[in-house]
C-alpha positions as a Python dict, from the first residue, in 0.01 Angstrom:
ca = {
    (1, 'M'): (0, 0, 0),
    (2, 'A'): (-20, -115, -307),
    (3, 'D'): (-101, 138, -635),
    (4, 'L'): (-422, 224, -725),
    (5, 'R'): (-482, 108, -1030),
    (6, 'V'): (-664, 372, -1223),
    (7, 'M'): (-827, 389, -1656),
    (8, 'L'): (-875, 671, -1816),
    (9, 'V'): (-1175, 739, -2049),
    (10, 'D'): (-1158, 972, -2237),
    (11, 'D'): (-1186, 1071, -2654),
    (12, 'H'): (-912, 1281, -2643),
    (13, 'A'): (-565, 1141, -2647),
    (14, 'V'): (-359, 1447, -2552),
    (15, 'L'): (-558, 1489, -2268),
    (16, 'R'): (-577, 1134, -2174),
    (17, 'A'): (-151, 1133, -2132),
    (18, 'G'): (-172, 1454, -1936),
    (19, 'L'): (-403, 1243, -1695),
    (20, 'Q'): (-152, 983, -1680),
    (21, 'L'): (141, 1178, -1633),
    (22, 'L'): (-28, 1341, -1342),
    (23, 'I'): (-138, 1051, -1201),
    (24, 'D'): (160, 859, -1252),
    (25, 'G'): (318, 1132, -1049),
    (26, 'Q'): (149, 1009, -734),
    (27, 'P'): (303, 780, -488),
    (28, 'D'): (1, 577, -458),
    (29, 'M'): (-157, 574, -793),
    (30, 'C'): (-57, 423, -1148),
    (31, 'V'): (-250, 429, -1502),
    (32, 'V'): (-319, 66, -1612),
    (33, 'A'): (-527, 89, -1895),
    (34, 'E'): (-702, 378, -2126),
    (35, 'A'): (-943, 385, -2353),
    (36, 'G'): (-1167, 664, -2607),
    (37, 'T'): (-1464, 512, -2681),
    (38, 'M'): (-1766, 355, -2494),
    (39, 'A'): (-1699, 21, -2669),
    (40, 'D'): (-1290, -4, -2516),
    (41, 'A'): (-1438, 149, -2213),
    (42, 'V'): (-1669, -185, -2138),
    (43, 'E'): (-1431, -439, -2236),
    (44, 'R'): (-1067, -310, -2172),
    (45, 'A'): (-1262, -231, -1762),
    (46, 'G'): (-1308, -604, -1800),
    (47, 'A'): (-965, -684, -1928),
    (48, 'H'): (-769, -495, -1687),
    (49, 'A'): (-994, -461, -1381),
    (50, 'P'): (-874, -91, -1254),
    (51, 'D'): (-1005, 27, -907),
    (52, 'V'): (-1137, 353, -1041),
    (53, 'I'): (-1248, 456, -1365),
    (54, 'V'): (-1215, 854, -1452),
    (55, 'M'): (-1504, 868, -1683),
    (56, 'D'): (-1540, 1153, -1933),
    (57, 'L'): (-1919, 1195, -2013),
    (58, 'S'): (-1944, 1300, -2368),
    (59, 'L'): (-1748, 1042, -2598),
    (60, 'A'): (-1728, 1115, -2971),
    (61, 'E'): (-1795, 751, -3001),
    (62, 'G'): (-2040, 682, -2735),
    (63, 'D'): (-2159, 805, -2431),
    (64, 'G'): (-2011, 769, -2059),
    (65, 'I'): (-2264, 741, -1850),
    (66, 'A'): (-2396, 467, -2042),
    (67, 'A'): (-2067, 287, -2054),
    (68, 'T'): (-2035, 393, -1655),
    (69, 'A'): (-2368, 199, -1620),
    (70, 'Q'): (-2304, -106, -1830),
    (71, 'I'): (-1961, -149, -1700),
    (72, 'L'): (-2107, -89, -1294),
    (73, 'Q'): (-2325, -393, -1412),
    (74, 'R'): (-2054, -632, -1497),
    (75, 'H'): (-1772, -509, -1256),
    (76, 'P'): (-1950, -414, -963),
    (77, 'D'): (-1686, -310, -776),
    (78, 'I'): (-1518, -60, -976),
    (79, 'R'): (-1532, 293, -862),
    (80, 'V'): (-1630, 543, -1129),
    (81, 'V'): (-1515, 892, -1123),
    (82, 'G'): (-1722, 1127, -1358),
    (83, 'L'): (-1462, 1403, -1505),
    (84, 'T'): (-1665, 1621, -1753),
    (85, 'R'): (-1716, 2001, -1865),
    (86, 'H'): (-2067, 1944, -1791),
    (87, 'A'): (-2124, 2160, -1424),
    (88, 'D'): (-2515, 2081, -1518),
    (89, 'R'): (-2662, 1883, -1191),
    (90, 'G'): (-2903, 1707, -1442),
    (91, 'Y'): (-2540, 1546, -1571),
    (92, 'L'): (-2436, 1448, -1231),
    (93, 'R'): (-2737, 1341, -1054),
    (94, 'R'): (-2760, 1095, -1420),
    (95, 'M'): (-2433, 930, -1316),
    (96, 'L'): (-2495, 912, -950),
    (97, 'S'): (-2817, 725, -1050),
    (98, 'M'): (-2570, 508, -1278),
    (99, 'G'): (-2343, 464, -959),
    (100, 'A'): (-2056, 644, -1030),
    (101, 'R'): (-1864, 746, -668),
    (102, 'G'): (-1723, 1101, -779),
    (103, 'Y'): (-1783, 1389, -1017),
    (104, 'V'): (-1545, 1644, -1088),
    (105, 'L'): (-1519, 1893, -1353),
    (106, 'K'): (-1219, 1962, -1628),
    (107, 'Q'): (-1234, 2288, -1546),
    (108, 'T'): (-1116, 2217, -1130),
    (109, 'A'): (-738, 2203, -1018),
    (110, 'A'): (-656, 1853, -1109),
    (111, 'E'): (-574, 1818, -781),
    (112, 'A'): (-935, 1804, -713),
    (113, 'L'): (-919, 1471, -959),
    (114, 'I'): (-639, 1278, -775),
    (115, 'S'): (-871, 1342, -430),
    (116, 'A'): (-1149, 1200, -613),
    (117, 'I'): (-936, 871, -724),
    (118, 'R'): (-837, 825, -330),
    (119, 'T'): (-1222, 899, -201),
    (120, 'V'): (-1403, 652, -397),
    (121, 'A'): (-1103, 367, -385),
    (122, 'A'): (-1164, 396, -16),
    (123, 'G'): (-1535, 395, -45),
    (124, 'G'): (-1603, 723, -37),
    (125, 'M'): (-1776, 970, -230),
    (126, 'Y'): (-1617, 1265, -415),
    (127, 'L'): (-1810, 1545, -539),
    (128, 'D'): (-1661, 1889, -727),
    (129, 'P'): (-1654, 2192, -432),
    (130, 'S'): (-1882, 2397, -670),
    (131, 'F'): (-2100, 2084, -629),
    (132, 'A'): (-2009, 1979, -251),
    (133, 'A'): (-2037, 2292, -128),
    (134, 'A'): (-2461, 2280, -208),
    (135, 'A'): (-2444, 1947, -165),
    (136, 'Q'): (-2801, 1794, -160),
    (137, 'P'): (-2963, 1461, 25),
    (138, 'G'): (-2763, 1119, -173),
    (139, 'E'): (-2482, 1344, -289),
    (140, 'T'): (-2204, 1330, -17),
    (141, 'P'): (-1898, 1548, -91),
    (142, 'A'): (-1608, 1365, 68),
    (143, 'G'): (-1442, 1415, 410),
    (144, 'G'): (-1074, 1592, 440),
    (145, 'S'): (-810, 1339, 529),
    (146, 'P'): (-508, 1378, 495),
    (147, 'R'): (-336, 1326, 163),
    (148, 'P'): (51, 1332, 16),
    (149, 'P'): (205, 1690, -77),
    (150, 'A'): (85, 1791, -392),
    (151, 'P'): (319, 1881, -718),
    (152, 'P'): (345, 2241, -886),
    (153, 'D'): (121, 2162, -1140),
    (154, 'S'): (-196, 1983, -926),
    (155, 'A'): (-279, 2368, -876),
    (156, 'L'): (-384, 2384, -1296),
    (157, 'T'): (-704, 2255, -1507),
    (158, 'A'): (-685, 1918, -1645),
    (159, 'L'): (-792, 2139, -1976),
    (160, 'E'): (-491, 2373, -1870),
    (161, 'L'): (-200, 2093, -1806),
    (162, 'A'): (-369, 1932, -2150),
    (163, 'V'): (-294, 2288, -2310),
    (164, 'L'): (114, 2322, -2164),
    (165, 'Q'): (221, 1969, -2200),
    (166, 'G'): (147, 2016, -2533),
    (167, 'V'): (332, 2326, -2577),
    (168, 'A'): (650, 2150, -2427),
    (169, 'R'): (569, 1947, -2759),
    (170, 'S'): (665, 2276, -2928),
    (171, 'H'): (335, 2203, -3073),
    (172, 'T'): (92, 2605, -3166),
    (173, 'N'): (-214, 2699, -3051),
    (174, 'Q'): (-392, 2561, -3379),
    (175, 'E'): (-255, 2285, -3347),
    (176, 'I'): (-329, 2193, -2962),
    (177, 'A'): (-698, 2323, -3035),
    (178, 'E'): (-733, 2058, -3324),
    (179, 'Q'): (-629, 1761, -3125),
    (180, 'L'): (-817, 1882, -2754),
    (181, 'G'): (-1095, 1971, -2941),
    (182, 'L'): (-1106, 2328, -2838),
    (183, 'A'): (-1103, 2672, -3029),
    (184, 'A'): (-746, 2803, -3040),
    (185, 'A'): (-893, 3134, -2842),
    (186, 'L'): (-976, 2872, -2545),
    (187, 'V'): (-570, 2736, -2540),
    (188, 'A'): (-466, 3042, -2552),
    (189, 'D'): (-670, 3147, -2251),
    (190, 'Q'): (-604, 2837, -2109),
    (191, 'K'): (-202, 2871, -2169),
    (192, 'A'): (-185, 3223, -2068),
    (193, 'S'): (-377, 3052, -1739),
    (194, 'A'): (-155, 2782, -1723),
    (195, 'M'): (189, 3005, -1673),
    (196, 'H'): (56, 3234, -1526),
    (197, 'K'): (1, 2991, -1199),
    (198, 'L'): (316, 2854, -1245),
    (199, 'G'): (505, 3198, -1245),
    (200, 'L'): (623, 3088, -1636),
    (201, 'H'): (708, 3381, -1849),
    (202, 'T'): (854, 3195, -2179),
    (203, 'R'): (782, 2928, -2381),
    (204, 'I'): (1155, 2883, -2276),
    (205, 'D'): (1100, 2861, -1902),
    (206, 'V'): (774, 2605, -2068),
    (207, 'L'): (1032, 2344, -2169),
    (208, 'R'): (1223, 2379, -1868),
    (209, 'Y'): (966, 2333, -1646),
    (210, 'A'): (896, 2079, -1805),
    (211, 'T'): (1206, 1891, -1853),
    (212, 'A'): (1220, 1927, -1438),
    (213, 'Q'): (914, 1754, -1444),
    (214, 'G'): (1002, 1438, -1697),
    (215, 'W'): (734, 1571, -1918),
    (216, 'P'): (771, 1358, -2258),
    (217, 'R'): (893, 1625, -2567),
    (218, 'S'): (844, 1623, -2897),
    (219, 'G'): (792, 1304, -3076),
    (220, 'T'): (697, 1152, -2809),
}
């Protein structure tokens, strides 16, 4: 099967880089474009014709929900998956009303995003497990179709993955916090959680893991 063409829309470049590594590491998908603003998202969706767009709802310049509406009005065959920290069902309903076919929380394991991309590309709908447990009419969760084995870091959330990759690039907690728009204390918590999930104990362990996974290092 040909690779699924995925486009990433998020105003944090570090998070986009982490998601690209995750997606490009899958056997059946690749990232073909990325954008950090609503205007760029609308323009690049037309220029690159992705199969699936992973859309952040809160952009520094624009609105992911409005961007979804504009893109799908022009390109109705594209599938959109919302990726957000908003667990409010109101955001979920707004995204679905604009035509999105998936909704995943950044706090959820990254494997859920991979499942969402595959599901919506196949014509289905995917809701984050926290919503799917209480799905309402018109919010049908994805089925449990077989999928390729998950890589070790798929147990991490999107935020944990981005933070750990920052550590692998020798960035401090404060530097990672500034890049992701988070508090340094939250970065420290995310780093500790990611390292615990992967059985890593020191910065050297992180660097060895990053090398084994082929993650970019300092200066890249």
